[in-house]
PDB file of C-alpha atoms in Angstrom:
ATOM      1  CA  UNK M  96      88.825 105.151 122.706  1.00  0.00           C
ATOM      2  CA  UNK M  97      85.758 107.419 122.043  1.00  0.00           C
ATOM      3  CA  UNK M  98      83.883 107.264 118.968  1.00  0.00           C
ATOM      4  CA  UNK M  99      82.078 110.058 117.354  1.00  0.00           C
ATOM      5  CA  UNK M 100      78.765 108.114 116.482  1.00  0.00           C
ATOM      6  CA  UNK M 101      76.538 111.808 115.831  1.00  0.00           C
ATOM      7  CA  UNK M 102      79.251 113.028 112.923  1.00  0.00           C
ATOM      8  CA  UNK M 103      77.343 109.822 110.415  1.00  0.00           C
ATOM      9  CA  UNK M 104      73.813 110.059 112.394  1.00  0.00           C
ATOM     10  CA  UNK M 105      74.799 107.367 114.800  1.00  0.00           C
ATOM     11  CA  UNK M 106      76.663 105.043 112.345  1.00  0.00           C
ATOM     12  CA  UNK M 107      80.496 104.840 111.414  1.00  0.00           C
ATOM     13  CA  UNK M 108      82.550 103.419 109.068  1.00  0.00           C
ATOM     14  CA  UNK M 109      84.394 100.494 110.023  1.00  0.00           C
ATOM     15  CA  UNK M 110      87.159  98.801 107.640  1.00  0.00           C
ATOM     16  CA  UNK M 111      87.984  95.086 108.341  1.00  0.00           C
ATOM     17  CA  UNK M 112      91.507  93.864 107.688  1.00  0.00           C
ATOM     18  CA  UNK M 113      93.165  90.946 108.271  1.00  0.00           C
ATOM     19  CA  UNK M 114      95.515  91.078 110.793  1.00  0.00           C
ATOM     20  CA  UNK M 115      98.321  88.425 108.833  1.00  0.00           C
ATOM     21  CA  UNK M 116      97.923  89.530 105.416  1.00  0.00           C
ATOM     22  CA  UNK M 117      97.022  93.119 105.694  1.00  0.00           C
ATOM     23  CA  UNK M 118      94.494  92.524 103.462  1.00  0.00           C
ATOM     24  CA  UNK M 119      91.091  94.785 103.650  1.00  0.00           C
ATOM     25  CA  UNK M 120      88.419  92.522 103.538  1.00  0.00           C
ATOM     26  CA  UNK M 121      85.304  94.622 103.946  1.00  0.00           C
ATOM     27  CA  UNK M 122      83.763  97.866 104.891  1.00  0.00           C
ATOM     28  CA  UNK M 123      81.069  98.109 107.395  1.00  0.00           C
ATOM     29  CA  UNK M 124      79.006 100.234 109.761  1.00  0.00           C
ATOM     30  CA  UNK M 125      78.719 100.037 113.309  1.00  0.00           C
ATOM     31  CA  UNK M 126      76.037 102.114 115.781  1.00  0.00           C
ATOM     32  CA  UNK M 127      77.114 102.438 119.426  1.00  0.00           C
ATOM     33  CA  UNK M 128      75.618  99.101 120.001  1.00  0.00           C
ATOM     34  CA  UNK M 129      77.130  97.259 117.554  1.00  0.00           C
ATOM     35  CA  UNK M 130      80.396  98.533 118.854  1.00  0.00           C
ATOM     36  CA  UNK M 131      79.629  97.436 122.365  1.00  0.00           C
ATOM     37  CA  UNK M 132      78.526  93.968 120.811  1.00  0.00           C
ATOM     38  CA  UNK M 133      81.686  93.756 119.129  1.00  0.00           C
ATOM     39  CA  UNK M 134      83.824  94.425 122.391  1.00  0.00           C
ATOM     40  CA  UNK M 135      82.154  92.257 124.951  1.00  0.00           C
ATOM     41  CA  UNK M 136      82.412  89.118 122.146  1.00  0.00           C
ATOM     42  CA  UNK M 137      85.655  89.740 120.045  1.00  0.00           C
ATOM     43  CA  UNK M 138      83.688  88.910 117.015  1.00  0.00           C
ATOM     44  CA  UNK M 139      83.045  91.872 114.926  1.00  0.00           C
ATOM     45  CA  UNK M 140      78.857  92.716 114.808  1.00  0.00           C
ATOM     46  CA  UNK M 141      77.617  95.571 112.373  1.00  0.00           C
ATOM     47  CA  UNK M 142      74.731  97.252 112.186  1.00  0.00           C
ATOM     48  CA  UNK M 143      72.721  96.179 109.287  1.00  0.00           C
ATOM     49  CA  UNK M 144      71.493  99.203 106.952  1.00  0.00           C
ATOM     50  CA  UNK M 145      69.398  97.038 105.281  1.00  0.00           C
ATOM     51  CA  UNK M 146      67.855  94.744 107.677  1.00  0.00           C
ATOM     52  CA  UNK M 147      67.860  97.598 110.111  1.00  0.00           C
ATOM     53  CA  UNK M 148      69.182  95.771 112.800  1.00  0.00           C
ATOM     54  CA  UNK M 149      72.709  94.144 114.328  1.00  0.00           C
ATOM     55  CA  UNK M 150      74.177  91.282 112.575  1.00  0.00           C
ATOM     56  CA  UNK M 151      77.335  89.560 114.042  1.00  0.00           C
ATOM     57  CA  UNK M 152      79.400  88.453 110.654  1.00  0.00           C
ATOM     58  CA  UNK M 153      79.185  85.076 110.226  1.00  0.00           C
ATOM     59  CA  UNK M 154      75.843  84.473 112.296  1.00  0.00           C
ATOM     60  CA  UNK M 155      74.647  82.271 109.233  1.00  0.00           C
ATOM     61  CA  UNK M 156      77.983  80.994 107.843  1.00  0.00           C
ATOM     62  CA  UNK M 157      79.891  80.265 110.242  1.00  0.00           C
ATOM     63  CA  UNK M 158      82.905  82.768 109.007  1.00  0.00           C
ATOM     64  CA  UNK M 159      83.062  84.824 112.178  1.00  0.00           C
ATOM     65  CA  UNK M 160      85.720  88.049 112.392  1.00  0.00           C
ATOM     66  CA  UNK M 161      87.955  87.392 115.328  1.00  0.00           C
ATOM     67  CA  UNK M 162      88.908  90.886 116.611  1.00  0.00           C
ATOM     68  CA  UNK M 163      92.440  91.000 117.219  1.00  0.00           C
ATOM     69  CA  UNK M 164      93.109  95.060 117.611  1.00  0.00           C
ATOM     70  CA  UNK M 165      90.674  97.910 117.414  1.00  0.00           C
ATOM     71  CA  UNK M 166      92.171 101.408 115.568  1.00  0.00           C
ATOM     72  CA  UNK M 167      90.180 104.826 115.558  1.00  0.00           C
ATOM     73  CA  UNK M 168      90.694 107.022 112.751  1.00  0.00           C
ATOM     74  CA  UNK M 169      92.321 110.637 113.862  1.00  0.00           C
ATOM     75  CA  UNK M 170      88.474 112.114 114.039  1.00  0.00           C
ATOM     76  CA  UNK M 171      87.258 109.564 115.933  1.00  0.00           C
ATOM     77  CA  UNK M 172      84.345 108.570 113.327  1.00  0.00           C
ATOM     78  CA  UNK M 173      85.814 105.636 111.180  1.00  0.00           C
ATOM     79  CA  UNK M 174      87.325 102.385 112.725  1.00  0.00           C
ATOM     80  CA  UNK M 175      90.073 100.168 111.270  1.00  0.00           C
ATOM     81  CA  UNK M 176      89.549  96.573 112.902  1.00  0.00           C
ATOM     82  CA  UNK M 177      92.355  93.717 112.065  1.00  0.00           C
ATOM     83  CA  UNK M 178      90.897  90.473 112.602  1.00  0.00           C
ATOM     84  CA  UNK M 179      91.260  86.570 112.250  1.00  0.00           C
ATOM     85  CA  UNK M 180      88.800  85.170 109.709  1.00  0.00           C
ATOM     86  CA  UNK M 181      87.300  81.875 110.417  1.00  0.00           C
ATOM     87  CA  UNK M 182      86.384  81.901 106.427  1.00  0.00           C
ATOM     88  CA  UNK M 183      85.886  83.510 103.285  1.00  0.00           C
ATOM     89  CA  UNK M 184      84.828  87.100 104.680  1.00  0.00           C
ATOM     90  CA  UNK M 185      82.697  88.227 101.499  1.00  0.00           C
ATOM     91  CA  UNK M 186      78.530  86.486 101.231  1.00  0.00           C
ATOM     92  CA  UNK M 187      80.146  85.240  97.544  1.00  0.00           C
ATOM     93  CA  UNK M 188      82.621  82.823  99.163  1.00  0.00           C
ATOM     94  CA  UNK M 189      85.922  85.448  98.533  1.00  0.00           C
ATOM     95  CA  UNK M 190      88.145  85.933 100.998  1.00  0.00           C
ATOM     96  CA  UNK M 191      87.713  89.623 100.491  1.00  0.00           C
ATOM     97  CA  UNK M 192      84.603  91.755  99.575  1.00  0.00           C
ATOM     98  CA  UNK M 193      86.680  93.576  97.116  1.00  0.00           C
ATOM     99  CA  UNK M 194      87.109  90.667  94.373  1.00  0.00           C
ATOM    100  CA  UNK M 195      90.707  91.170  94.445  1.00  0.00           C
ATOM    101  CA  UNK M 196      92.914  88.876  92.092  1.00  0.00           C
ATOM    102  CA  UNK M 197      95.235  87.588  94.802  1.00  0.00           C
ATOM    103  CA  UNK M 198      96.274  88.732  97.874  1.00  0.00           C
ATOM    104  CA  UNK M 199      99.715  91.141  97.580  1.00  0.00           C
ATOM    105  CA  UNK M 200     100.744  90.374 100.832  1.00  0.00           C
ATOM    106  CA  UNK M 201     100.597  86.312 100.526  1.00  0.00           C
ATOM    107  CA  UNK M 202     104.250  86.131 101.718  1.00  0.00           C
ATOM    108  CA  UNK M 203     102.758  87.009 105.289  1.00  0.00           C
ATOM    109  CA  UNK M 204     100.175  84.218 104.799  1.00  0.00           C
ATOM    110  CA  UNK M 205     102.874  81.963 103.878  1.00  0.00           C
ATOM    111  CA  UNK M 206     104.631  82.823 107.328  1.00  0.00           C
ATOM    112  CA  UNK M 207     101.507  82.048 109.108  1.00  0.00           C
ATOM    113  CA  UNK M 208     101.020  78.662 107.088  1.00  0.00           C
ATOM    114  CA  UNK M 209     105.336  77.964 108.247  1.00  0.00           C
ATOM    115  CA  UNK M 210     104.151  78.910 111.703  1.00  0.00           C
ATOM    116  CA  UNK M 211     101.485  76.648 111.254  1.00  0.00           C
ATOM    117  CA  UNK M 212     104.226  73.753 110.207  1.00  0.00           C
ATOM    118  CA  UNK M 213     106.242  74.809 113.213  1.00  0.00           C
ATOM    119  CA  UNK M 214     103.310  74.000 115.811  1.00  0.00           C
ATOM    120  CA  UNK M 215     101.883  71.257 113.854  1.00  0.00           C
ATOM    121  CA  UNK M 216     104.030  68.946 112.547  1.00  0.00           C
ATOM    122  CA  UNK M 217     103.320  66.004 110.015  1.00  0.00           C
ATOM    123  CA  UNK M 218     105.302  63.604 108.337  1.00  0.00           C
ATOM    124  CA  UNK M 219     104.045  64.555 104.703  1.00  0.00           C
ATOM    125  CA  UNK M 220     105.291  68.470 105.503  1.00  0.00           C
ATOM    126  CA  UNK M 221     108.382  69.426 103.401  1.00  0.00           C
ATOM    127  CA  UNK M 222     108.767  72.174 106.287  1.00  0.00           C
ATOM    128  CA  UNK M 223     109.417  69.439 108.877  1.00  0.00           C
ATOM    129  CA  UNK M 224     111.575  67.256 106.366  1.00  0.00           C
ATOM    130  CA  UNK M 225     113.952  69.698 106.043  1.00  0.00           C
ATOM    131  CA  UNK M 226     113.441  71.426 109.880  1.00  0.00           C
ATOM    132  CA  UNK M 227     114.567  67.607 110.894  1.00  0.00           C
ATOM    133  CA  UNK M 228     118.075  67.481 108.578  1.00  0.00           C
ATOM    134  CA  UNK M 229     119.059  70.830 111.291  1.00  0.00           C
ATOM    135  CA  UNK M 230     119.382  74.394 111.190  1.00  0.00           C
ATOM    136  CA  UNK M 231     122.666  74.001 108.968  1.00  0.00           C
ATOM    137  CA  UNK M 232     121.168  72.148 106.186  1.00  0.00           C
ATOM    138  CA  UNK M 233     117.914  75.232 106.186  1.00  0.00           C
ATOM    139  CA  UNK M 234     120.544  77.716 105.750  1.00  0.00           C
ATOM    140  CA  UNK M 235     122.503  75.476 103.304  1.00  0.00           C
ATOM    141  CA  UNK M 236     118.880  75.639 101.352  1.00  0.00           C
ATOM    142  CA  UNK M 237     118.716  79.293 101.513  1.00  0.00           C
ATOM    143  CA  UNK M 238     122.134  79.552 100.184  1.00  0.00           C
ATOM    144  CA  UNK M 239     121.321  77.512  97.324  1.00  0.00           C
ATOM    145  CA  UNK M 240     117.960  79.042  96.318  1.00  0.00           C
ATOM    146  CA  UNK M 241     120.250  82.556  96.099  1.00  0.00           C
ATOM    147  CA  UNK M 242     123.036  81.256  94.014  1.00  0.00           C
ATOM    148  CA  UNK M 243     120.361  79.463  91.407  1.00  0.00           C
ATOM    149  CA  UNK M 244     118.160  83.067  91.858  1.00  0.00           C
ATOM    150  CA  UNK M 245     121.445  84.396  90.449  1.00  0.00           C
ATOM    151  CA  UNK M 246     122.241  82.585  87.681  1.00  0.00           C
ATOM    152  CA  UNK M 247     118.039  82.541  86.767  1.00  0.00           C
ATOM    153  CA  UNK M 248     118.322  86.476  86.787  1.00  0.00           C
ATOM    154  CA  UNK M 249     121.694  86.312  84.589  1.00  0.00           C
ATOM    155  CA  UNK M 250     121.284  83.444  82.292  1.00  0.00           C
ATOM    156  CA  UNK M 251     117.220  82.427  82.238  1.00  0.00           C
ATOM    157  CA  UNK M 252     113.912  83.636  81.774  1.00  0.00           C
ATOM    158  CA  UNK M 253     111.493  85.304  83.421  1.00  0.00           C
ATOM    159  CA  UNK M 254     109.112  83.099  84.527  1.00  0.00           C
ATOM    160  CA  UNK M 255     112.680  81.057  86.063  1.00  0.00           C
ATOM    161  CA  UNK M 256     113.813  83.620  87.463  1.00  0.00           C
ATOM    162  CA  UNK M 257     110.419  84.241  89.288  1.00  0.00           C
ATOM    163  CA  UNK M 258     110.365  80.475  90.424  1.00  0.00           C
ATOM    164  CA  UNK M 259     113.707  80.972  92.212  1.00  0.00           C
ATOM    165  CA  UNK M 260     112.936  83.684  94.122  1.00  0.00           C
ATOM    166  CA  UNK M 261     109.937  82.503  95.215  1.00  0.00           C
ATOM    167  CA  UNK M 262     111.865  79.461  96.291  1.00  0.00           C
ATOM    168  CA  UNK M 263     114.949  81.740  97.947  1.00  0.00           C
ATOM    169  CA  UNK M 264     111.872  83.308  99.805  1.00  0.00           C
ATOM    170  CA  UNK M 265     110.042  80.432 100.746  1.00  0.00           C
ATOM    171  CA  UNK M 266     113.215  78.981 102.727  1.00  0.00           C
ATOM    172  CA  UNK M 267     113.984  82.396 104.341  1.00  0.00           C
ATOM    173  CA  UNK M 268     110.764  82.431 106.056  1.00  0.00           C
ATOM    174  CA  UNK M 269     111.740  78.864 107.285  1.00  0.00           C
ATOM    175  CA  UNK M 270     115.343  80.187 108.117  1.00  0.00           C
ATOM    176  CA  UNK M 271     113.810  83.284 109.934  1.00  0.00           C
ATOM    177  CA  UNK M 272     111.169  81.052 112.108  1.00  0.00           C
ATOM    178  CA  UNK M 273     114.238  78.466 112.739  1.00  0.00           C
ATOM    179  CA  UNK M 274     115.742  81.457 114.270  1.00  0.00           C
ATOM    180  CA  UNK M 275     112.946  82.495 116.316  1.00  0.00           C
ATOM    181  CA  UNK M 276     112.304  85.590 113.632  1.00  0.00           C
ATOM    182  CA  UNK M 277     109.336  86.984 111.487  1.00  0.00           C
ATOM    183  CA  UNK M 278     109.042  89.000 108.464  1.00  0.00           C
ATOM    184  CA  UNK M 279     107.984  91.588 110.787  1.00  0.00           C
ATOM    185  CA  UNK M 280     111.642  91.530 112.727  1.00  0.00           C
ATOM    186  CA  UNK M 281     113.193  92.065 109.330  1.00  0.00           C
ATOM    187  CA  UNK M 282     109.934  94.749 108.130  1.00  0.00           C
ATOM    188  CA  UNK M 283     110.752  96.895 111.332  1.00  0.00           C
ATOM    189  CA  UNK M 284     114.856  96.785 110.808  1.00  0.00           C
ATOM    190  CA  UNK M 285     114.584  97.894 107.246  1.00  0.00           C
ATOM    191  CA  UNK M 286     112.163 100.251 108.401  1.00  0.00           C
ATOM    192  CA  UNK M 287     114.921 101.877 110.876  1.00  0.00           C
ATOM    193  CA  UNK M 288     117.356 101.787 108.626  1.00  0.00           C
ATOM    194  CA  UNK M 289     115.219 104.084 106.339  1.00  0.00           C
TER     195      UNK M 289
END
């Protein structure tokens, strides 16, 4: 990939998202350097405009950006990098430098925290309760969360009917990773179908 670094006097943009949520969590600028940097470590480094110099994100904190894919812009002078956080990405403590109210794609951090369940299991972990009664009794769940989504959309409030779905969507994503499937499986098919 080559990067026009002479179109913004030797700087470019560079826009960091998360690579589970999809969340943007910060804009930056990177010199040729800092680029470099960033590629021989896998942990994103900037150039600093205001202490003139490189800083690696998370240097002080701890809350490095673990590059997981690198995407250059169609004029090759702005970068789109999707990372792991180790941390709360913005100096406040917020996950996200843009003071967003919550995260709009928190159903793909609650398949990475199932995931999560999946590779680390605990007593204590509802996940693992019900993974242990068998694949049958997960989609029995499922089944049940959609009937009482039903009846909450027909008969109930609101703020019911927003509790079941969340739970009818909650036990899909356990369903799907029984199965060996992501959202992303079911993203790309209704994507196709489209």
């Amino acid at each position: 990939m080559t990067i026009d670094f002479n179109k913004g006097d030797g700087l470019v943009p560079v826009v960091i998202q998360d690579d589970q949520t999809l969340e943007v969590l910060m804009l930056g600028y990177m010199n040729e350097e800092a680029w470099n940097k960033t590629q021989a470590e896998n942990k994103v480094t900037f150039y600093s405009r205001s202490k003139n110099r490189l800083w690696t994100k998370g240097e002080e904190s701890g809350n490095f950006l673990e590059v997981v894919s690198s995407h250059i812009d169609c004029d090759n002078d702005t970068l789109l990098i999707k990372v792991h956080p180790a941390g709360p990405t913005c100096h406040t403590g917020s996950r996200s430098c843009f003071n967003t109210e919550y995260n709009q794609n928190f159903l793909l951090k609650l398949e990475a925290i199932v995931q999560s369940r999946f590779d680390f299991p605990t007593e204590e972990s509802y996940v693992n309760r019900l993974r242990s009664k068998g694949i049958n009794k997960i989609a029995q769940k499922v089944g049940e969360e959609a009937v009482e989504t039903v009846i909450a959309a027909l008969n109930e409030t609101e703020h019911d009917f927003i509790n079941e779905s969340s739970d009818l969507l909650f036990h899909l994503i356990v369903l799907l990773r029984e199965k060996g499937l992501s959202l992303k499986d079911i993203a790309k098919n209704l994507e196709g179908r489209h």
